[in-house]
Amino acid sequence: MQSPSDRHAYPAHWEADVVLRDGGTAHIRPITVDDAERLVSFYEQVSDESKYYRFFAPYPRLSAKDVHRFTHHDFVDRVGLAATVGGEFIATVRYDRIGADGTPASAPADEAEVAFLVQDAHQGRGVASALLEHIGAVARERGIRRFAAEVLPANSKMIKVFTDAGYTQKRSFEDGVVRLEFGLKPTDRSLAVQHAREQRAEARSVRRLLTPGSVAVVGVGRTPGGVGRGVLGNIADAGFTGRVHAVNRSFPDDLEEIDGVPAHRSVRAIGEQVDLVVVAVPAEHVPEVVTECGEHGVQGLVVLSAGYAESGPDGRERQRELVRRARTYGMRIIGPNAFGVINTSAGVRLNASLAPEMPRPGRIGLFAQSGAIGIALLSRLHRRGGGVTGDTGVSTFVSSGNRADVSGNDVLQYWYDDPDTDVALMYLESIGNPRKFTRLARRTAAAKPLVVVQGARHGGAAPQGHTVRVTRLPHATVSELLRQAGVIRVDTITELVDAGLLLARQPLPAGPRVAILGNSESLGLLTYDACLAEGLRPLPPLDLTTGASAPDFHEALSRALADDTCDAVVVTAIPAIGGAATGDAELAAALSSAAERVPGKPVLVVHVELGGLAEALSAAVSTAPRTGATASSGTRRIPPTAPEPDRPPSAAGDAGTRATA
């Protein structure tokens, strides 16, 4: 119970930004006495039909008494919440505590009547469902255990909002009105409904950022060079399938285009819808750009500009204001201080990033909080996922920078049901909400492999730019949470790429039994020990000796794959030495031929990169990209990887030894 002194205190902790069904955002907050004009304006924009459904009678306008009643709350027995976009109401919800006889009451009465009103232009966006979740949480906080609502039978949309919420409810019909009563205690079904709504909304919001129909780059210089001009060139070079615009307020009035792209002095001057804006101007000019974008109906922003939370307290406040301003207009932000986003889909081909070269199309999703790590990931995957191992490449790439808004959780929501992504790779410097991340990771990992490198492990410190709440759990505890969620945790970005290539190109083993064979006894023993250390069940290594020929490898691999007592095979190989030794191309062809006959088991090749075995293996196998296959399909390939001089020695061999998928 609240004491008399704080019954009217404004509950700021009830404020929240929510992502709606269409991917846009809205701000939910308590209604106060200062909202009278907003309430009247909102009501004027609601159709007569919606007003009739709300008040059960023609009600063209609110009286002064109504306005007072709907804006004056004690935040205990009477509460009103509004969903706002651009500072204006788009929907309202209120509850009034009632007693057993249905009349106004105070605690300990634990039932309340609830009523909604949604502006017609915003119906169908999931606003009412979001408001119901929030008003329900508020009511539970204030000791209310049940809601009652009276709805006209013709108001099927509102009836559906209540029935789909997942609460245990009772329905009755009396005097031409449907009365719904339901408890507010969360149920498995209500939580599942909330999580499903959250997943659809957040996935849609990321999809809008990654699949725009039009893009504008703000901050394009008039002369070659600079971040804005570079990103504009990257978008053009990637073959973006949508429309592109260049914006700079310093452009001369008579400048019509730059680099073959329409030129404008402001976003407002663009005479068509713009879905995504890449912001590459100094931080002090970003607020003006955000306002322009919001007023023009832009859906999302990629803010490359630096000078925010990573630069100190003043920058941290600029970052908070950036997010507040963007969300006011329902926009989502990647960044600030971001590296950008990439989507290699043939229908999009978007490279709105600082990466000068578009990655090869593939089925691996990449997320990195650090731009530098993002560059390293793209570089490694480019070298090993294309030139050596065929066409394994990237589906989407997001570098979130300071992740002031869009985070790894949002991208996980998108990847969960993205048909173009089979494997998800993430570099995380901090985890703001371990509970939610673990929940999302568990669900995603059940659908497709999720591999994570956890950075910033010492002391739980996060990069300066990350102003969201950061977990203080010990690194070992977080690692155990990830393991329990089914996440594959690795220690370096090199291992991250290795695991991604393996999972993207190989079927999953049916069990832990591993056959080991090769022409190096030492490599075989090291591989055996490494398998034991990882909890696998390796069979005794088969040493073919250094004199083994390509047919010897073919026969041994064929026997291992046909053996029902093994689930995967590791082949160890040292390079061909001397004129009579087995050639790399011959050995690669022999291994590929044997593997293709048993497509259900993964085959890994561990080799010392002195010869040309990696390139030979690449040439020996099909490199056509898959269409619709998952990481657990029976597709057979043996894609090796190129040497990584910066990689520490692996458990399966010494420096210079490559474990390849």
Short mmCIF file of N, CA, C and O in Angstrom, two decimals, residues 481-530:
data_model
loop_
_atom_site.label_atom_id
_atom_site.label_comp_id
_atom_site.label_asym_id
_atom_site.label_seq_id
_atom_site.Cartn_x
_atom_site.Cartn_y
_atom_site.Cartn_z
N LEU A 481 25.87 -19.98 -18.10
CA LEU A 481 24.53 -19.64 -18.57
C LEU A 481 24.42 -19.86 -20.08
O LEU A 481 23.42 -20.40 -20.58
N LEU A 482 25.45 -19.46 -20.80
CA LEU A 482 25.44 -19.65 -22.25
C LEU A 482 25.44 -21.13 -22.59
O LEU A 482 24.72 -21.57 -23.50
N ARG A 483 26.25 -21.89 -21.87
CA ARG A 483 26.31 -23.34 -22.14
C ARG A 483 24.95 -23.99 -21.92
O ARG A 483 24.49 -24.80 -22.73
N GLN A 484 24.30 -23.63 -20.80
CA GLN A 484 22.99 -24.20 -20.49
C GLN A 484 21.94 -23.79 -21.52
O GLN A 484 20.96 -24.51 -21.73
N ALA A 485 22.14 -22.64 -22.15
CA ALA A 485 21.19 -22.17 -23.16
C ALA A 485 21.43 -22.82 -24.52
O ALA A 485 20.69 -22.56 -25.47
N GLY A 486 22.47 -23.65 -24.61
CA GLY A 486 22.75 -24.31 -25.88
C GLY A 486 23.64 -23.50 -26.80
O GLY A 486 23.81 -23.84 -27.98
N VAL A 487 24.24 -22.43 -26.26
CA VAL A 487 25.14 -21.59 -27.05
C VAL A 487 26.51 -22.24 -27.12
O VAL A 487 27.01 -22.79 -26.14
N ILE A 488 27.15 -22.16 -28.28
CA ILE A 488 28.52 -22.63 -28.44
C ILE A 488 29.43 -21.44 -28.14
O ILE A 488 29.44 -20.46 -28.88
N ARG A 489 30.16 -21.50 -27.02
CA ARG A 489 31.03 -20.39 -26.65
C ARG A 489 32.46 -20.70 -27.03
O ARG A 489 32.99 -21.77 -26.72
N VAL A 490 33.09 -19.76 -27.74
CA VAL A 490 34.49 -19.89 -28.13
C VAL A 490 35.26 -18.71 -27.56
O VAL A 490 34.68 -17.74 -27.05
N ASP A 491 36.59 -18.78 -27.65
CA ASP A 491 37.43 -17.79 -26.97
C ASP A 491 37.99 -16.71 -27.88
O ASP A 491 38.39 -15.65 -27.38
N THR A 492 38.07 -16.95 -29.18
CA THR A 492 38.66 -15.95 -30.08
C THR A 492 37.78 -15.79 -31.31
O THR A 492 36.96 -16.66 -31.63
N ILE A 493 37.99 -14.69 -32.01
CA ILE A 493 37.20 -14.48 -33.23
C ILE A 493 37.64 -15.44 -34.33
O ILE A 493 36.84 -15.76 -35.23
N THR A 494 38.87 -15.91 -34.28
CA THR A 494 39.30 -16.92 -35.24
C THR A 494 38.50 -18.21 -35.04
O THR A 494 38.01 -18.81 -36.00
N GLU A 495 38.34 -18.61 -33.77
CA GLU A 495 37.52 -19.79 -33.48
C GLU A 495 36.06 -19.53 -33.83
O GLU A 495 35.34 -20.46 -34.23
N LEU A 496 35.61 -18.28 -33.68
CA LEU A 496 34.23 -17.95 -34.04
C LEU A 496 33.98 -18.22 -35.52
O LEU A 496 32.98 -18.83 -35.90
N VAL A 497 34.91 -17.76 -36.36
CA VAL A 497 34.77 -17.99 -37.80
C VAL A 497 34.92 -19.47 -38.13
O VAL A 497 34.17 -20.02 -38.95
N ASP A 498 35.89 -20.15 -37.50
CA ASP A 498 36.06 -21.59 -37.73
C ASP A 498 34.77 -22.35 -37.44
O ASP A 498 34.32 -23.19 -38.22
N ALA A 499 34.18 -22.05 -36.28
CA ALA A 499 32.94 -22.74 -35.89
C ALA A 499 31.81 -22.41 -36.86
O ALA A 499 31.01 -23.28 -37.21
N GLY A 500 31.75 -21.15 -37.28
CA GLY A 500 30.70 -20.77 -38.23
C GLY A 500 30.81 -21.51 -39.53
O GLY A 500 29.81 -21.99 -40.08
N LEU A 501 32.02 -21.62 -40.06
CA LEU A 501 32.22 -22.34 -41.32
C LEU A 501 31.88 -23.82 -41.17
O LEU A 501 31.26 -24.42 -42.05
N LEU A 502 32.29 -24.40 -40.04
CA LEU A 502 31.98 -25.81 -39.79
C LEU A 502 30.47 -26.04 -39.76
O LEU A 502 29.94 -26.94 -40.42
N LEU A 503 29.76 -25.20 -39.00
CA LEU A 503 28.32 -25.40 -38.83
C LEU A 503 27.55 -25.08 -40.11
O LEU A 503 26.49 -25.66 -40.36
N ALA A 504 28.08 -24.16 -40.91
CA ALA A 504 27.38 -23.79 -42.14
C ALA A 504 27.55 -24.82 -43.24
O ALA A 504 26.70 -24.94 -44.12
N ARG A 505 28.65 -25.58 -43.20
CA ARG A 505 28.97 -26.45 -44.33
C ARG A 505 28.93 -27.93 -44.00
O ARG A 505 29.12 -28.75 -44.90
N GLN A 506 28.73 -28.28 -42.74
CA GLN A 506 28.77 -29.68 -42.37
C GLN A 506 27.47 -30.09 -41.69
O GLN A 506 26.83 -29.28 -41.01
N PRO A 507 27.06 -31.35 -41.83
CA PRO A 507 25.91 -31.85 -41.07
C PRO A 507 26.29 -31.98 -39.60
O PRO A 507 27.47 -32.06 -39.25
N LEU A 508 25.32 -31.99 -38.74
CA LEU A 508 25.58 -32.18 -37.32
C LEU A 508 25.82 -33.65 -37.03
O LEU A 508 25.13 -34.52 -37.56
N PRO A 509 26.79 -33.98 -36.17
CA PRO A 509 27.03 -35.40 -35.84
C PRO A 509 25.88 -35.96 -35.02
O PRO A 509 25.23 -35.25 -34.26
N ALA A 510 25.65 -37.23 -35.17
CA ALA A 510 24.56 -37.89 -34.44
C ALA A 510 24.93 -38.17 -32.99
O ALA A 510 24.05 -38.45 -32.17
N GLY A 511 26.21 -38.11 -32.66
CA GLY A 511 26.64 -38.41 -31.30
C GLY A 511 28.06 -37.98 -31.07
O GLY A 511 28.68 -37.31 -31.91
N PRO A 512 28.67 -38.37 -29.94
CA PRO A 512 30.01 -37.89 -29.56
C PRO A 512 31.17 -38.75 -30.03
O PRO A 512 32.32 -38.46 -29.72
N ARG A 513 30.90 -39.82 -30.78
CA ARG A 513 31.96 -40.75 -31.15
C ARG A 513 32.72 -40.24 -32.38
O ARG A 513 32.12 -39.95 -33.41
N VAL A 514 34.06 -40.15 -32.24
CA VAL A 514 34.89 -39.54 -33.29
C VAL A 514 35.97 -40.52 -33.73
O VAL A 514 36.73 -41.05 -32.90
N ALA A 515 36.04 -40.73 -35.03
CA ALA A 515 37.13 -41.52 -35.60
C ALA A 515 38.25 -40.57 -36.03
O ALA A 515 37.97 -39.48 -36.56
N ILE A 516 39.50 -40.96 -35.79
CA ILE A 516 40.66 -40.13 -36.12
C ILE A 516 41.60 -40.94 -37.00
O ILE A 516 41.98 -42.07 -36.65
N LEU A 517 41.99 -40.37 -38.13
CA LEU A 517 42.92 -41.07 -39.02
C LEU A 517 43.80 -40.04 -39.71
O LEU A 517 43.43 -38.88 -39.85
N GLY A 518 45.01 -40.48 -40.13
CA GLY A 518 45.90 -39.56 -40.84
C GLY A 518 47.29 -40.10 -40.97
O GLY A 518 47.60 -41.22 -40.55
N ASN A 519 48.15 -39.26 -41.55
CA ASN A 519 49.53 -39.69 -41.81
C ASN A 519 50.52 -39.06 -40.83
O ASN A 519 51.72 -39.03 -41.08
N SER A 520 49.99 -38.56 -39.69
CA SER A 520 50.87 -38.00 -38.65
C SER A 520 50.43 -38.55 -37.30
O SER A 520 49.35 -38.23 -36.81
N GLU A 521 51.29 -39.40 -36.72
CA GLU A 521 50.95 -39.98 -35.42
C GLU A 521 50.80 -38.91 -34.36
O GLU A 521 49.90 -38.96 -33.51
N SER A 522 51.66 -37.89 -34.39
CA SER A 522 51.61 -36.83 -33.38
C SER A 522 50.31 -36.04 -33.47
O SER A 522 49.66 -35.78 -32.45
N LEU A 523 49.92 -35.67 -34.68
CA LEU A 523 48.67 -34.94 -34.84
C LEU A 523 47.49 -35.79 -34.40
O LEU A 523 46.53 -35.29 -33.81
N GLY A 524 47.54 -37.07 -34.68
CA GLY A 524 46.46 -37.97 -34.27
C GLY A 524 46.30 -38.02 -32.77
O GLY A 524 45.18 -37.97 -32.24
N LEU A 525 47.45 -38.11 -32.05
CA LEU A 525 47.39 -38.17 -30.59
C LEU A 525 46.91 -36.85 -29.99
O LEU A 525 46.14 -36.83 -29.02
N LEU A 526 47.36 -35.74 -30.55
CA LEU A 526 46.90 -34.43 -30.07
C LEU A 526 45.40 -34.28 -30.29
O LEU A 526 44.68 -33.75 -29.44
N THR A 527 44.92 -34.74 -31.43
CA THR A 527 43.49 -34.67 -31.71
C THR A 527 42.71 -35.55 -30.75
O THR A 527 41.63 -35.17 -30.26
N TYR A 528 43.25 -36.72 -30.46
CA TYR A 528 42.61 -37.64 -29.51
C TYR A 528 42.46 -36.96 -28.14
O TYR A 528 41.39 -36.98 -27.52
N ASP A 529 43.54 -36.33 -27.66
CA ASP A 529 43.50 -35.66 -26.35
C ASP A 529 42.52 -34.49 -26.37
O ASP A 529 41.81 -34.25 -25.38
N ALA A 530 42.50 -33.76 -27.47
CA ALA A 530 41.59 -32.62 -27.56
C ALA A 530 40.14 -33.08 -27.51
O ALA A 530 39.29 -32.44 -26.87
#
